Coordinates of C-alpha atoms in Angstrom, one line a residue:
X1 CA -9.0 33.0 21.4
X2 CA -12.2 31.2 21.8
X3 CA -12.2 29.6 18.4
X4 CA -15.9 29.5 18.3
X5 CA -18.7 32.1 17.2
X6 CA -19.7 34.2 20.0
X7 CA -23.2 32.7 20.7
X8 CA -21.9 29.2 20.4
X9 CA -19.0 29.9 22.9
X10 CA -21.5 31.7 25.4
X11 CA -24.0 28.6 25.0
X12 CA -20.9 26.3 25.7
X13 CA -20.0 28.2 28.9
X14 CA -23.5 28.0 30.3
X15 CA -23.8 24.3 29.3
X16 CA -20.3 23.7 31.1
X17 CA -21.7 25.3 34.4
X18 CA -25.0 23.3 34.1
X19 CA -23.0 20.1 33.5
X20 CA -20.9 20.5 36.6
X21 CA -24.0 21.2 38.8
X22 CA -25.4 18.0 37.1
X23 CA -22.0 16.1 38.1
X24 CA -22.5 17.3 41.8
X25 CA -26.1 15.9 42.1
X26 CA -25.4 13.0 39.6
X27 CA -29.3 12.2 39.6
X28 CA -30.0 8.9 37.7
X29 CA -32.3 9.7 34.7
X30 CA -31.7 6.6 32.4
X31 CA -31.2 3.1 33.4
X32 CA -30.1 0.8 30.6
X33 CA -30.5 -3.0 31.0
X34 CA -28.7 -5.3 28.9
X35 CA -31.6 -7.8 29.3
X36 CA -30.0 -10.4 27.0
X37 CA -27.1 -11.1 24.7
X38 CA -29.1 -13.4 22.4
X39 CA -29.6 -11.8 19.1
X40 CA -31.4 -12.8 15.9
X41 CA -29.0 -10.9 13.6
X42 CA -25.3 -10.9 12.8
X43 CA -24.6 -7.1 12.7
X44 CA -21.4 -6.1 11.2
X45 CA -20.8 -3.3 13.7
X46 CA -21.8 -5.0 16.8
X47 CA -20.0 -3.5 19.9
X48 CA -21.1 -6.3 22.3
X49 CA -20.7 -10.0 22.7
X50 CA -24.2 -10.8 21.2
X51 CA -24.7 -14.3 19.7
X52 CA -27.3 -16.9 19.1
X53 CA -27.8 -18.0 22.9
X54 CA -30.8 -19.7 24.6
X55 CA -33.2 -17.6 26.5
X56 CA -31.7 -19.3 29.8
X57 CA -28.4 -17.2 29.2
X58 CA -30.1 -14.0 30.0
X59 CA -30.4 -12.4 33.3
X60 CA -33.2 -13.3 35.5
X61 CA -35.8 -10.6 35.8
X62 CA -36.1 -11.0 39.4
X63 CA -32.4 -10.1 39.6
X64 CA -32.8 -6.8 37.8
X65 CA -36.0 -6.0 39.7
X66 CA -33.9 -6.0 42.9
X67 CA -31.9 -3.2 41.3
X68 CA -35.1 -1.2 40.6
X69 CA -36.1 -1.8 44.2
X70 CA -32.9 -0.2 45.3
X71 CA -33.4 2.6 43.1
X72 CA -36.8 3.1 44.2
X73 CA -36.1 2.9 48.0
X74 CA -33.4 5.6 47.7
X75 CA -35.5 7.7 45.5
X76 CA -38.3 7.7 48.1
X77 CA -35.9 8.4 50.8
X78 CA -34.5 11.6 49.2
X79 CA -37.9 12.6 47.6
X80 CA -36.9 12.0 44.1
X81 CA -39.6 11.1 41.5
X82 CA -39.0 7.6 40.0
X83 CA -41.4 8.4 37.3
X84 CA -38.6 10.6 35.8
X85 CA -36.2 7.6 35.7
X86 CA -36.5 5.8 32.3
X87 CA -35.6 2.2 32.4
X88 CA -34.4 1.1 28.7
X89 CA -34.0 -2.5 27.7
X90 CA -31.3 -3.3 25.4
X91 CA -29.2 -6.2 24.2
X92 CA -28.5 -8.2 22.2
X93 CA -32.2 -8.1 21.2
X94 CA -34.8 -7.5 23.8
X95 CA -37.3 -9.2 21.8
X96 CA -35.6 -12.3 22.2
X97 CA -36.7 -12.6 25.8
X98 CA -39.8 -14.7 26.0
X99 CA -40.8 -12.8 29.2
X100 CA -40.4 -9.4 27.8
X101 CA -43.9 -8.3 28.4
X102 CA -43.9 -9.7 32.1
X103 CA -40.5 -7.6 32.5
X104 CA -42.3 -4.5 31.2
X105 CA -45.4 -4.9 33.7
X106 CA -43.0 -5.4 36.7
X107 CA -41.2 -2.2 35.7
X108 CA -44.3 -0.3 35.4
X109 CA -45.8 -1.8 38.7
X110 CA -42.6 -0.4 40.6
X111 CA -43.4 3.1 39.2
X112 CA -40.5 3.5 36.4
X113 CA -41.6 4.0 32.6
X114 CA -39.6 1.6 30.4
X115 CA -38.7 1.5 26.7
X116 CA -36.5 -0.6 24.5
X117 CA -33.9 -0.4 21.5
X118 CA -34.7 -3.0 19.0
X119 CA -33.8 -4.2 15.7
X120 CA -37.6 -5.0 14.9
X121 CA -36.9 -8.3 13.3
X122 CA -39.2 -10.3 15.7
X123 CA -41.9 -7.5 16.0
X124 CA -45.4 -8.5 15.0
X125 CA -48.5 -6.4 15.3
X126 CA -49.7 -8.8 17.9
X127 CA -46.5 -8.6 20.0
X128 CA -46.4 -5.0 19.6
X129 CA -50.0 -4.7 20.9
X130 CA -48.9 -6.8 23.9
X131 CA -45.9 -4.6 24.8
X132 CA -48.2 -1.5 24.6
X133 CA -50.4 -3.2 27.0
X134 CA -47.4 -4.1 29.4
X135 CA -46.7 -0.2 29.5
X136 CA -44.1 0.4 26.7
X137 CA -43.3 4.1 26.9
X138 CA -40.5 4.5 24.3
X139 CA -38.9 2.6 21.5
X140 CA -35.9 3.0 19.1
X141 CA -35.7 1.0 15.9
X142 CA -32.5 0.7 13.8
X143 CA -32.5 1.3 10.0
X144 CA -29.2 1.2 8.4
X145 CA -30.0 2.0 4.8
X146 CA -32.2 0.8 2.0
X147 CA -32.9 -2.9 1.6
X148 CA -29.6 -4.1 0.3
X149 CA -27.3 -2.0 2.5
X150 CA -29.6 -2.8 5.6
X151 CA -29.4 -6.5 5.2
X152 CA -25.8 -6.3 4.3
X153 CA -25.3 -4.3 7.7
X154 CA -27.5 -6.5 9.7
X155 CA -26.3 -9.9 8.4
X156 CA -29.6 -11.4 7.6
X157 CA -31.9 -11.3 4.6
X158 CA -35.4 -9.8 5.2
X159 CA -34.1 -7.5 8.2
X160 CA -35.0 -4.5 6.3
X161 CA -38.7 -5.4 5.7
X162 CA -38.9 -6.4 9.4
X163 CA -37.4 -3.2 10.6
X164 CA -39.5 -1.0 8.3
X165 CA -42.7 -3.0 9.6
X166 CA -41.9 -2.2 13.1
X167 CA -41.4 1.4 12.3
X168 CA -44.7 1.7 10.6
X169 CA -46.4 0.1 13.8
X170 CA -44.9 2.6 15.9
X171 CA -45.5 5.8 14.1
X172 CA -49.1 5.3 14.5
X173 CA -48.9 5.4 18.3
X174 CA -48.0 8.2 20.9
X175 CA -44.9 6.4 21.8
X176 CA -41.8 8.4 22.3
X177 CA -40.1 7.0 19.3
X178 CA -37.3 7.4 16.8
X179 CA -35.3 5.6 14.3
X180 CA -31.5 5.7 14.4
X181 CA -29.2 5.1 11.5
X182 CA -25.4 4.1 11.6
X183 CA -23.8 6.0 8.6
X184 CA -21.3 4.0 6.7
X185 CA -19.6 3.9 3.4
X186 CA -22.2 1.7 1.8
X187 CA -25.3 3.7 3.0
X188 CA -23.6 7.3 2.8
X189 CA -24.9 7.9 -0.7
X190 CA -28.4 6.7 0.4
X191 CA -29.2 9.2 3.0
X192 CA -31.4 11.5 1.0
X193 CA -33.4 8.5 -0.1
X194 CA -33.7 7.1 3.4
X195 CA -35.0 10.6 4.5
X196 CA -37.7 10.4 2.1
X197 CA -38.6 6.9 2.9
X198 CA -39.0 7.9 6.6
X199 CA -40.8 11.1 6.0
X200 CA -43.3 9.1 3.7
X201 CA -44.1 6.8 6.4
X202 CA -44.8 9.5 9.0
X203 CA -41.8 9.4 11.1
X204 CA -41.2 12.4 13.1
X205 CA -37.6 11.9 14.7
X206 CA -34.5 10.5 13.3
X207 CA -30.9 10.2 14.8
X208 CA -27.9 9.5 12.8
X209 CA -24.6 7.9 14.2
X210 CA -21.2 7.3 12.7
X211 CA -19.9 3.9 13.6
X212 CA -17.1 4.1 16.4
X213 CA -14.1 1.6 16.1
X214 CA -15.1 -1.0 18.6
X215 CA -16.1 -4.6 18.5
X216 CA -16.7 -6.1 15.0
X217 CA -16.4 -2.6 13.7
X218 CA -13.0 -1.9 14.8
X219 CA -11.2 -3.7 11.7
X220 CA -14.0 -3.2 9.1
X221 CA -13.0 -0.3 6.8
X222 CA -16.4 -0.4 5.2
X223 CA -18.0 1.0 8.3
X224 CA -15.6 4.0 8.7
X225 CA -16.1 7.2 6.9
X226 CA -13.2 9.4 5.8
X227 CA -13.2 13.1 7.1
X228 CA -14.8 14.4 3.9
X229 CA -17.7 12.1 4.2
X230 CA -18.0 12.6 7.8
X231 CA -18.2 16.3 7.1
X232 CA -20.9 15.6 4.6
X233 CA -23.0 13.9 7.2
X234 CA -22.9 16.9 9.3
X235 CA -23.8 19.0 6.3
X236 CA -26.8 16.7 5.4
X237 CA -28.0 16.9 8.9
X238 CA -27.8 20.5 9.1
X239 CA -29.6 21.0 5.7
X240 CA -32.3 18.4 6.9
X241 CA -32.9 20.3 10.0
X242 CA -33.4 23.5 8.0
X243 CA -35.8 21.8 5.9
X244 CA -38.1 21.3 8.9
X245 CA -39.8 18.1 7.4
X246 CA -38.3 15.7 10.0
X247 CA -36.4 16.2 13.4
X248 CA -32.9 15.0 12.5
X249 CA -29.8 15.2 14.6
X250 CA -26.4 13.7 15.1
X251 CA -25.9 11.2 18.1
X252 CA -24.4 12.4 21.5
X253 CA -20.9 11.2 20.4
X254 CA -18.4 14.0 20.5
X255 CA -17.8 17.8 20.6
X256 CA -18.4 19.4 17.3
X257 CA -16.9 23.0 17.9
X258 CA -18.7 25.5 15.6
X259 CA -21.4 22.9 14.8
X260 CA -22.6 22.8 18.4
X261 CA -26.3 23.6 18.3
X262 CA -26.7 23.2 14.6
X263 CA -26.7 19.4 14.1
X264 CA -28.5 18.3 17.2
X265 CA -31.0 20.0 19.7
X266 CA -28.6 20.0 22.5
X267 CA -25.1 20.8 23.0
X268 CA -22.5 18.1 23.5
X269 CA -22.4 16.2 26.9
X270 CA -21.4 12.7 27.7
X271 CA -24.2 11.7 30.4
X272 CA -22.6 8.4 31.1
X273 CA -22.0 7.9 34.8
X274 CA -23.7 11.2 35.5
X275 CA -27.3 10.9 34.6
X276 CA -27.1 7.4 32.7
X277 CA -26.3 4.2 34.3
X278 CA -26.7 0.4 33.2
X279 CA -26.7 -3.0 34.3
X280 CA -25.0 -5.4 32.0
X281 CA -26.0 -9.1 31.3
X282 CA -23.5 -10.4 33.7
X283 CA -24.4 -8.1 36.5
X284 CA -21.6 -5.5 35.8
X285 CA -22.7 -2.0 36.9
X286 CA -21.7 0.6 34.3
X287 CA -22.9 3.7 32.5
X288 CA -23.6 3.8 28.7
X289 CA -23.7 0.0 27.5
X290 CA -21.4 1.2 24.6
X291 CA -18.5 1.6 27.2
X292 CA -15.9 -1.1 27.5
X293 CA -15.7 -3.4 30.7
X294 CA -12.5 -1.5 31.9
X295 CA -14.7 1.2 33.3
X296 CA -17.3 -0.9 35.0
X297 CA -17.9 0.2 38.7
X298 CA -19.1 -2.9 40.5
X299 CA -21.7 -5.8 40.1
X300 CA -25.2 -6.2 41.2
X301 CA -24.5 -9.8 42.6
X302 CA -22.0 -8.2 45.2
X303 CA -23.0 -4.6 45.4
X304 CA -25.9 -2.5 46.0
X305 CA -26.5 -0.4 42.8
X306 CA -27.4 2.9 44.4
X307 CA -24.4 2.7 46.8
X308 CA -22.3 2.3 43.7
X309 CA -24.1 4.9 41.8
X310 CA -23.6 7.4 44.7
X311 CA -20.0 6.6 45.7
X312 CA -18.3 5.4 42.6
X313 CA -18.3 6.5 39.0
X314 CA -15.5 8.9 39.6
X315 CA -13.7 8.3 36.3
X316 CA -17.1 9.5 34.7
X317 CA -17.6 12.6 36.9
X318 CA -14.2 13.9 37.2
X319 CA -12.6 13.6 33.7
X320 CA -9.3 15.5 34.4
X321 CA -7.7 12.1 33.9
X322 CA -8.5 12.5 30.2
X323 CA -6.4 15.6 29.7
X324 CA -3.4 13.9 28.2
X325 CA -2.1 13.2 24.7
X326 CA -3.8 15.1 22.0
X327 CA -6.4 16.4 24.6
X328 CA -3.5 17.9 26.8
X329 CA -3.4 21.2 25.0
X330 CA -6.7 21.4 23.3
X331 CA -8.5 24.7 23.8
X332 CA -11.8 22.9 23.6
X333 CA -11.1 20.5 26.6
X334 CA -13.0 22.8 28.6
X335 CA -16.1 22.0 26.9
X336 CA -15.8 18.4 25.8
X337 CA -13.9 17.1 28.7
X338 CA -12.2 14.4 26.7
X339 CA -15.3 13.5 24.7
X340 CA -17.5 10.3 24.9
X341 CA -16.4 7.7 27.5
X342 CA -17.2 4.8 24.7
X343 CA -14.4 6.3 22.6
X344 CA -11.7 5.6 25.3
X345 CA -9.3 2.5 25.1
X346 CA -8.6 0.4 28.3
X347 CA -5.3 2.6 28.8
X348 CA -7.5 5.8 28.7
X349 CA -6.2 6.8 25.1
X350 CA -8.6 8.4 22.7
X351 CA -9.7 6.4 19.8
X352 CA -10.5 9.6 17.6
X353 CA -11.7 13.1 18.2
X354 CA -14.8 14.2 16.2
X355 CA -13.4 17.8 16.1
X356 CA -10.3 16.6 14.3
X357 CA -12.4 15.2 11.7
X358 CA -14.2 18.3 10.8
X359 CA -11.0 20.3 10.3

């Protein structure tokens, strides 16, 4: 038995065929650069090794620009449009880089659009104007609750006001812009109020995450939702989408069975290593920056990025190795192929299954 409504089953079958074509072509569409590990907050859920580091600890921009030169040379050779590859700066906190605007200008000079993921704490109107002048194309700001909840999550007083200020700056522009919220036990009951706040300031697009057990979040029970509240998040997203007042979606974390197509615009797919690559702060070549170091594929200080992209990444593109343990006899493996790579331990075992949480 399919175990899915007919239309959902049919959509999943089509998506599966498209996904396998994409795997065969593995065209790079997003390239993340972990441009610094330095951060101005102390977030409870941080999954990376971020800390108060001097700017000198960040990767030199010239090193990353060599990666872009490699990507550009290969793309021109095969006739691909580099303007369709979005470079996304992440961290740590990108705004901690004093040369952030210069980085943006150099990325634009090479023909790539660029964006950033930020906590907004160090954003000012003047800084924002300079970033726009440097070609900033897209931006994501995190807002993890109302004032007390957000500051609790982010580990610094005043971070809510700073994030909200950055959001208000961005909604007045034509940036590809959204807000992300990590739902946890503390802000779960605030979702309706957060929604109304975001609508009131003119936000168009809002993504919700549930915190996955990694980094500092692994042993923090306040960050993990029980199954009932997890289902509650899905119900909230579905109802908000029906209202049509703000574009709301669940993150690309896991296969959701009958909810596929109802809580996000696309069906589940983990793009890591298929369309999404990353360069980490130490030069490691990876996919999504949320994936543990066990799945790194090389390093820019000894490997050519495009050679690695084209000839490695097999753990990401052939996921048959994931079909073990609870995934072994799952009738939905055909569609999820083991779920998001960031939910795998070093031995390949699954941290948790989103579909199980919905049962």
